[in-house]
Every structure is written in structure tokens, then in C-alpha cells.
Amino acid sequence: MMNYRWRGVIEEYRKYLPVSDKTPVITLLEGNTPLLEARNLAEYISLPLRLLLKYEGANPTGSFKDRGMTVAISKAVEEGAKAVICASTGNTSASAAAYGARAKLPVIVIIPKGAIALGKLAQALLHNAKVVAIEGNFDDALRIVVEISQKFPVTLVNSLNPYRIEGQKTAAFEISDVLGDAPAFHALPVGNAGNITAYWKGYKEYHQLGINKRLPRMLGFQAAGAAPIVEGRPIENPQTVATAIRIGNPASWKFAVQARDESGGLIDKVTDEEIIQAYKLLASLEGIFCEPASAASVAGVIKKHKEGYFKSFEGETIVCTLTGHGLKDPQLAVETAPATFISAPPDLEEVVKILGL
Ligand code: F0G
């Protein structure tokens, strides 16, 4: 019988992370998320590559943020922090609130009012964070928390905190460990651009250590109404149905560009319609419920495939990161779902009749 138990990303990848024996490990046993082959979807879109999905919604708080948060919160405790703070489109705040609770650290989160999905707000509130909703967007919130962390004794746990990037790079390690090398392509949504930075760092480290023989091409996708890197300028009033990536001035902008250029990849944009289409295809063809922002990676692959981008890469492997769980945003799911429910009396005959059996 297999007796192996996953110990969370810090213990599993300790030698690649900035931790020591003195670091108190605050973990919810994050990581070890499924890497699923999406055969139905690949067939449906006639993609001649092997399409794999890294389902980060399976993390303890339902998003990839847990990988970075376990390191950031553990280091904050080690360094004697009295409180932590972050700005968020929802997932970072949910993760900070959960790990902060476990570490007995007060957590302050600043969110754009009315612009984060209900599930994420529920998490931050239930974990008892101090939640401030500002009448502004994520970029305003980030500016405010950066200033607060400079003026007051609270530790910033946005991805400007390098420990976040360190933890998040473990997703690239996991994928490489399963595949035995890096994939040919790695696609992911880009918001504040921390995750593309982290994956590229992880892949580069495994390559430098000789664990991987190759490096992937990094493919980043922004929402069309919130695509500052694609447009080459900050977007003052970013708009998209994918609220998680509704960001007009990403903190890790230059690292995202570096990942794109060093890897020979690209950063492109996908429309809300393309995002929703991919979101629905994942749910109906693969049984995977991710949040809309996550589906931007698959929407991007569909778009690039239509443009012929993958033509000479038949048989190669492409990994799409699905960054967060679909239950984060149940309202959007109900609004866009292909199915509706049918009301019926509690009567066998009536139910059978409605079902047309
Ligand atoms: N997908 C989801 C579900 C996210 O929550 C985020 C970012 C991203 C993709 C983009 O990742 O910022 O590293 O480029 N969410 C942040 C938050 C901004 O506050 O939860 P990124």
C-alpha cells in the first residue's frame, strides 16, 4: 500500500526555497494539484498537441495563490511580523486570510468595491480578515497597500513580496516532475503578472540545475479590456468579466515581458466572449469547473491555434494553468450555464413526463 503523504510545497521543495530550520512552516498542504489531460477538448478544437491542464483550483483555498502564501506567511512569522496586508481581486485576499488565520496573524485586505466574486469575499470575511472595500479598482488598492506597508509595521503579501514568487514557482516544478521535462508551451492568464514571473523562474531553475533539458515557451493571456502589456500602456479603467485579472497596471510588468522574450513566447489578449466560451467548454467537455480568469489560458490557446501558431509543433505538449476554482464565482456560472432547471410537482408521473422518458 502506498504510504506517501504530500507535505505541502515548502517541505516538498524545501531545498529550492528561501526557508531554513528556523522558519515556522505555515501550511494547508497546498500543491500537488492535478495535471489532467484534456483529450475531449483537444479533439473538439482539432489541436494536434497534447493538451494538459494544471488545475490549481484544487488548492486548499481554491487558487494558485496558496503556493506563494505558505511561503510569504511563514517568512512573515519568522521575521516577527505583527500583521499582513494585501490588495486583491479576491483570490490573494482569500489565501492571505486563511494562512493568516492559521498563523494567528491579523490580516488586512483592500479590495475594489463590488468587483470581486462572491466566493472570494466570503472566504476573506469568514477567515476574519479586516476587509476594506475601496471605491476604486485593484490598481488603486495596490498603490494604497504598498504605501501602508512602507509607513506602518505591516508586511505586504502581494506578489511584490519575493516570497510569493518563490512559492508559486513550485507549480513549474510539479509539472516538470510529472512530465520528466518542461512542456513545449506553458499558457496562463496574466493579471498582476506575478504567476508568469514565478513559472518562468521555476522552469529556469530546473533547467539550470539540469533537472529539465528544455525550457517552455511562455504564453500569457490578458483580458482584452484589461491588457496593458499587450497594448504597451497602463489601462486606466480596465474592464472584463474575469474580475480576477481586471488589472490595468501590473506590478510585475517587466518580469512578464522578460519571461515572454527570454522564452520566445508571447503575451496576447482574449475577449470576454472567448473567455466564457473556453470556460463553458472546460465544464461541458472535461468536467472541469474553473473560474473565468483561469479559462483565459485555454481561450488563448484556442485563439493561437486558429491563427496557425502551433502548426509545426504536432505531438508536442502544452500545459494550461487553470488558476482558480469555478465555485469562486457561482453567479457567473449560473448566468452563463447552458442548462437551466425545470420546476416540477413532487409527482413521479409529472417528472417522467417532463423528462420525456
Ligand atoms: N487567475 C486568477 C484566478 C487570479 O486570481 C489571478 C490574480 C490571476 C489569474 C492572475 O495572476 O496576478 O499573478 O498575473 N489574482 C490576484 C488577486 C491579482 O488579487 O487575487 P497574476
XYZ file of C-alpha atoms and ligand atoms in Angstrom:
378
model
C 0.000 0.000 0.000
C 1.208 3.474 -0.803
C 2.065 5.306 2.348
C 3.219 8.606 0.955
C 1.632 11.764 2.191
C 2.085 15.127 0.495
C 3.547 17.638 2.961
C 2.824 20.976 1.250
C 5.083 22.928 -1.105
C 7.609 24.125 1.493
C 8.508 20.624 2.718
C 8.337 19.074 -0.736
C 10.568 21.697 -2.365
C 12.451 22.978 0.675
C 15.871 22.942 -0.967
C 14.708 25.333 -3.698
C 13.013 27.776 -1.338
C 14.322 30.574 0.938
C 13.499 28.727 4.177
C 15.664 27.330 6.964
C 15.236 25.159 10.060
C 14.163 28.316 11.858
C 11.245 29.020 9.518
C 7.929 28.061 11.126
C 6.059 26.309 8.316
C 2.509 27.595 7.982
C 0.817 25.248 5.539
C -2.587 23.973 4.472
C -0.853 21.207 2.470
C -1.178 23.202 -0.739
C 0.214 21.995 -4.075
C 0.239 18.538 -5.669
C -2.640 19.661 -7.866
C -3.917 17.543 -10.770
C -2.250 17.676 -14.168
C -5.087 16.456 -16.345
C -5.058 15.524 -19.990
C -7.860 17.300 -21.885
C -8.460 14.858 -24.749
C -12.065 15.830 -25.423
C -11.242 19.498 -25.663
C -8.158 18.928 -27.833
C -10.255 16.795 -30.165
C -13.086 19.336 -30.212
C -10.783 22.140 -31.323
C -8.658 19.800 -33.538
C -5.496 20.643 -31.660
C -2.714 18.269 -32.773
C -0.826 18.764 -29.493
C -1.156 17.022 -26.150
C -3.193 19.453 -24.024
C -2.702 19.278 -20.254
C -4.458 21.313 -17.578
C -2.787 22.207 -14.282
C -5.857 22.527 -12.088
C -4.906 24.983 -9.376
C -8.498 25.262 -8.186
C -7.700 22.095 -6.219
C -5.553 24.057 -3.770
C -6.917 24.475 -0.206
C -8.414 27.942 -0.736
C -9.267 27.213 -4.357
C -6.477 29.037 -6.193
C -2.758 29.001 -7.010
C -2.203 31.805 -4.508
C -1.752 29.239 -1.719
C 1.646 28.214 -3.096
C 3.023 31.703 -2.626
C 1.082 32.440 0.526
C 2.501 29.499 2.503
C 5.997 30.905 1.932
C 5.064 34.576 2.430
C 3.170 33.933 5.666
C 5.795 31.516 7.043
C 8.515 34.109 6.396
C 6.377 36.886 7.876
C 6.044 34.867 11.087
C 9.768 34.068 11.080
C 10.573 37.757 10.678
C 8.269 38.738 13.558
C 5.515 40.459 11.556
C 2.637 41.854 13.597
C 0.142 41.911 10.696
C -0.001 41.379 6.944
C -1.731 43.367 4.213
C -2.644 42.865 0.559
C -4.670 44.382 -2.245
C -6.684 41.841 -4.166
C -9.127 40.998 -6.897
C -10.208 38.268 -4.482
C -8.002 35.182 -4.511
C -4.955 36.691 -2.844
C -7.173 38.040 -0.078
C -8.863 34.653 0.424
C -5.498 32.930 0.655
C -3.900 35.572 2.901
C -6.931 35.436 5.207
C -6.728 31.634 5.511
C -2.967 31.362 6.054
C -3.021 34.402 8.343
C -5.704 32.738 10.478
C -3.559 29.613 10.767
C -0.545 31.715 11.734
C -2.599 33.800 14.198
C -1.589 36.913 12.296
C -4.043 39.769 11.727
C -4.790 40.184 8.006
C -5.857 43.399 6.283
C -7.214 43.210 2.740
C -8.131 46.050 0.430
C -10.434 45.157 -2.440
C -12.162 47.056 -5.249
C -15.764 47.518 -4.107
C -18.318 45.441 -5.998
C -15.641 43.945 -8.261
C -14.686 40.691 -6.582
C -16.504 37.387 -6.910
C -18.800 36.424 -4.039
C -16.976 33.233 -3.034
C -13.723 35.125 -2.532
C -15.361 37.804 -0.418
C -16.992 35.061 1.654
C -13.603 33.484 2.307
C -11.900 36.687 3.440
C -14.819 37.516 5.742
C -15.180 34.040 7.247
C -11.446 33.803 7.971
C -11.967 37.070 9.806
C -9.711 39.398 7.868
C -10.184 43.135 8.171
C -11.716 43.881 4.767
C -11.789 47.378 3.314
C -13.670 47.841 0.041
C -12.493 50.963 -1.750
C -14.405 52.875 -4.383
C -11.674 52.325 -6.910
C -10.025 49.492 -8.805
C -7.298 46.955 -7.981
C -4.544 49.306 -9.116
C -5.748 51.935 -6.611
C -5.866 49.282 -3.879
C -2.325 48.110 -4.638
C -0.977 51.661 -4.530
C -2.593 52.155 -1.107
C -1.322 48.904 0.448
C 2.219 49.496 -0.810
C 2.216 52.891 0.923
C 0.715 51.489 4.106
C 3.364 48.742 4.248
C 6.078 51.369 3.881
C 4.690 53.620 6.631
C 3.316 51.137 9.176
C 4.527 47.851 10.697
C 2.503 45.592 8.400
C 4.037 43.158 5.931
C 2.952 43.284 2.287
C 1.941 39.863 0.920
C 1.132 40.848 -2.647
C 3.426 39.337 -5.277
C 5.776 42.328 -4.895
C 6.842 40.274 -1.876
C 9.516 37.977 -3.395
C 8.492 35.048 -1.167
C 5.209 34.850 -3.062
C 7.030 34.311 -6.354
C 9.311 31.739 -4.718
C 6.354 29.667 -3.540
C 4.445 29.963 -6.804
C 7.372 28.676 -8.857
C 6.736 25.219 -7.328
C 3.920 24.714 -9.845
C 6.552 24.622 -12.614
C 8.486 22.061 -10.553
C 5.422 19.842 -10.120
C 4.646 19.872 -13.837
C 8.269 19.083 -14.691
C 8.391 16.282 -12.108
C 5.307 14.654 -13.661
C 6.371 15.104 -17.303
C 10.068 14.436 -16.770
C 10.876 17.719 -18.527
C 9.313 21.099 -19.267
C 6.408 21.137 -21.741
C 6.959 22.805 -25.128
C 4.447 25.525 -24.224
C 3.031 26.851 -20.999
C -0.098 29.031 -21.191
C -1.563 31.045 -18.335
C -3.703 34.100 -17.606
C -1.871 37.324 -16.772
C -3.194 39.876 -14.293
C -0.690 41.419 -11.923
C 1.893 39.236 -13.731
C 3.299 37.505 -10.648
C 2.413 33.996 -11.782
C 4.036 34.141 -15.226
C 7.120 35.528 -13.459
C 7.058 32.654 -10.970
C 6.574 29.871 -13.535
C 9.388 31.211 -15.681
C 11.660 31.384 -12.633
C 10.770 27.793 -11.724
C 11.373 26.455 -15.215
C 14.678 28.334 -15.474
C 15.856 26.952 -12.134
C 15.083 23.326 -13.058
C 16.840 23.896 -16.377
C 19.926 25.430 -14.768
C 20.082 22.515 -12.316
C 19.963 20.079 -15.223
C 16.695 18.537 -13.986
C 14.938 19.719 -17.160
C 16.540 19.538 -20.580
C 14.459 22.255 -22.142
C 12.597 25.474 -21.420
C 8.985 26.077 -22.414
C 7.680 28.953 -24.477
C 5.593 31.069 -22.104
C 2.197 32.139 -23.467
C 0.459 34.783 -21.343
C -3.101 35.933 -21.936
C -4.747 39.108 -20.691
C -8.421 40.011 -20.975
C -8.972 42.342 -23.943
C -10.415 45.115 -21.743
C -7.521 44.812 -19.292
C -4.495 44.203 -21.496
C -1.844 46.781 -20.553
C 1.105 44.576 -21.528
C -0.375 43.838 -24.952
C -1.267 47.487 -25.536
C 2.043 48.686 -24.158
C 0.479 51.215 -21.773
C -1.341 51.191 -18.412
C -5.121 50.897 -18.780
C -6.843 53.453 -16.597
C -10.237 51.823 -16.348
C -9.773 48.096 -17.009
C -12.918 46.084 -17.725
C -13.555 42.354 -18.029
C -15.963 39.685 -16.864
C -12.882 37.894 -15.496
C -12.643 40.082 -12.392
C -9.565 38.220 -11.098
C -7.462 39.715 -13.908
C -9.106 43.127 -14.101
C -5.800 44.948 -13.674
C -4.552 47.979 -15.599
C -1.010 48.391 -14.319
C 0.589 45.067 -13.326
C 3.234 45.116 -10.602
C 5.445 42.527 -12.335
C 5.037 44.019 -15.815
C 8.709 43.989 -16.706
C 9.229 40.416 -15.470
C 6.304 39.242 -17.603
C 7.882 40.862 -20.659
C 11.175 39.225 -19.719
C 9.510 35.786 -19.439
C 7.887 36.315 -22.833
C 11.073 37.429 -24.549
C 13.556 35.042 -22.930
C 11.288 32.065 -23.623
C 10.425 33.044 -27.192
C 6.751 33.111 -26.225
C 4.078 35.767 -26.408
C 1.564 37.802 -24.433
C -1.744 38.285 -26.213
C -5.308 39.188 -25.304
C -8.622 37.317 -25.408
C -12.102 38.815 -25.413
C -14.692 38.180 -22.702
C -16.635 36.103 -25.250
C -13.597 33.918 -25.896
C -13.007 33.545 -22.148
C -16.605 32.496 -21.491
C -16.544 30.071 -24.405
C -13.426 28.354 -23.032
C -14.935 28.359 -19.515
C -18.016 26.566 -20.808
C -16.048 24.108 -22.952
C -13.900 23.090 -19.975
C -17.021 22.486 -17.911
C -19.019 20.616 -20.541
C -16.240 18.613 -22.228
C -13.786 17.945 -19.418
C -15.782 18.143 -16.190
C -13.607 20.978 -15.001
C -15.084 23.953 -13.227
C -12.602 26.805 -13.206
C -13.134 30.498 -12.775
C -13.427 32.740 -15.843
C -9.952 34.271 -15.472
C -8.465 30.763 -15.492
C -10.156 29.971 -18.783
C -8.210 32.821 -20.412
C -5.294 30.388 -20.786
C -7.395 27.925 -22.781
C -9.116 30.744 -24.691
C -5.664 31.948 -25.671
C -4.605 28.509 -26.894
C -7.787 28.246 -28.985
C -7.100 31.682 -30.483
C -3.452 30.952 -31.300
C -4.368 27.553 -32.736
C -6.869 29.234 -35.096
C -4.093 31.575 -36.198
C -1.885 28.572 -37.018
C 0.629 29.268 -34.268
C 1.058 25.587 -33.317
C 1.340 24.315 -36.894
C 4.858 22.933 -36.715
C 4.514 21.561 -33.176
C 2.370 18.493 -33.737
C 2.652 15.965 -30.912
C 4.262 18.456 -28.526
C 2.872 19.116 -25.061
C 1.142 22.279 -23.936
C 0.170 22.939 -20.333
C -2.553 25.459 -19.446
C -2.769 26.635 -15.858
C -6.316 26.850 -14.559
C -5.622 29.280 -11.754
C -8.772 29.108 -9.635
C -11.912 27.100 -8.824
C -15.209 27.832 -10.544
C -17.086 27.899 -7.238
C -15.404 31.221 -6.520
C -17.885 32.870 -8.868
C -21.153 30.900 -8.772
C -23.207 33.829 -10.005
C -21.450 33.966 -13.355
C -21.737 30.185 -13.699
C -25.491 30.277 -13.276
C -25.790 33.231 -15.662
C -23.779 31.579 -18.445
C -24.635 27.889 -17.957
C -26.112 26.098 -20.972
C -28.577 24.245 -18.739
C -31.451 25.604 -16.662
C -33.594 23.776 -14.147
C -37.185 22.804 -14.661
C -39.724 23.157 -11.864
C -41.998 20.177 -11.221
C -44.540 18.963 -8.680
C -43.382 16.139 -6.346
C -45.036 13.545 -8.538
C -43.403 10.624 -10.394
C -45.705 10.799 -13.431
C -45.171 14.516 -13.834
C -41.370 14.262 -13.519
C -41.245 11.393 -16.038
C -43.423 13.408 -18.420
C -41.180 16.474 -18.159
C -38.110 14.313 -18.775
C -39.743 12.875 -21.873
C -38.922 9.305 -20.804
N -6.185 33.831 -12.299
C -6.762 34.059 -11.115
C -7.898 33.199 -10.719
C -6.296 35.108 -10.286
O -6.886 35.309 -9.121
C -5.223 35.907 -10.721
C -4.735 37.011 -9.905
C -4.648 35.611 -11.958
C -5.149 34.576 -12.716
C -3.505 36.377 -12.497
O -2.327 36.080 -11.828
O -1.804 38.344 -10.999
O -0.112 36.540 -10.941
O -0.806 37.539 -13.103
N -5.295 37.420 -8.854
C -4.744 38.440 -7.960
C -5.585 38.519 -6.703
C -4.496 39.735 -8.603
O -5.638 39.581 -6.061
O -6.195 37.521 -6.318
P -1.182 37.196 -11.706
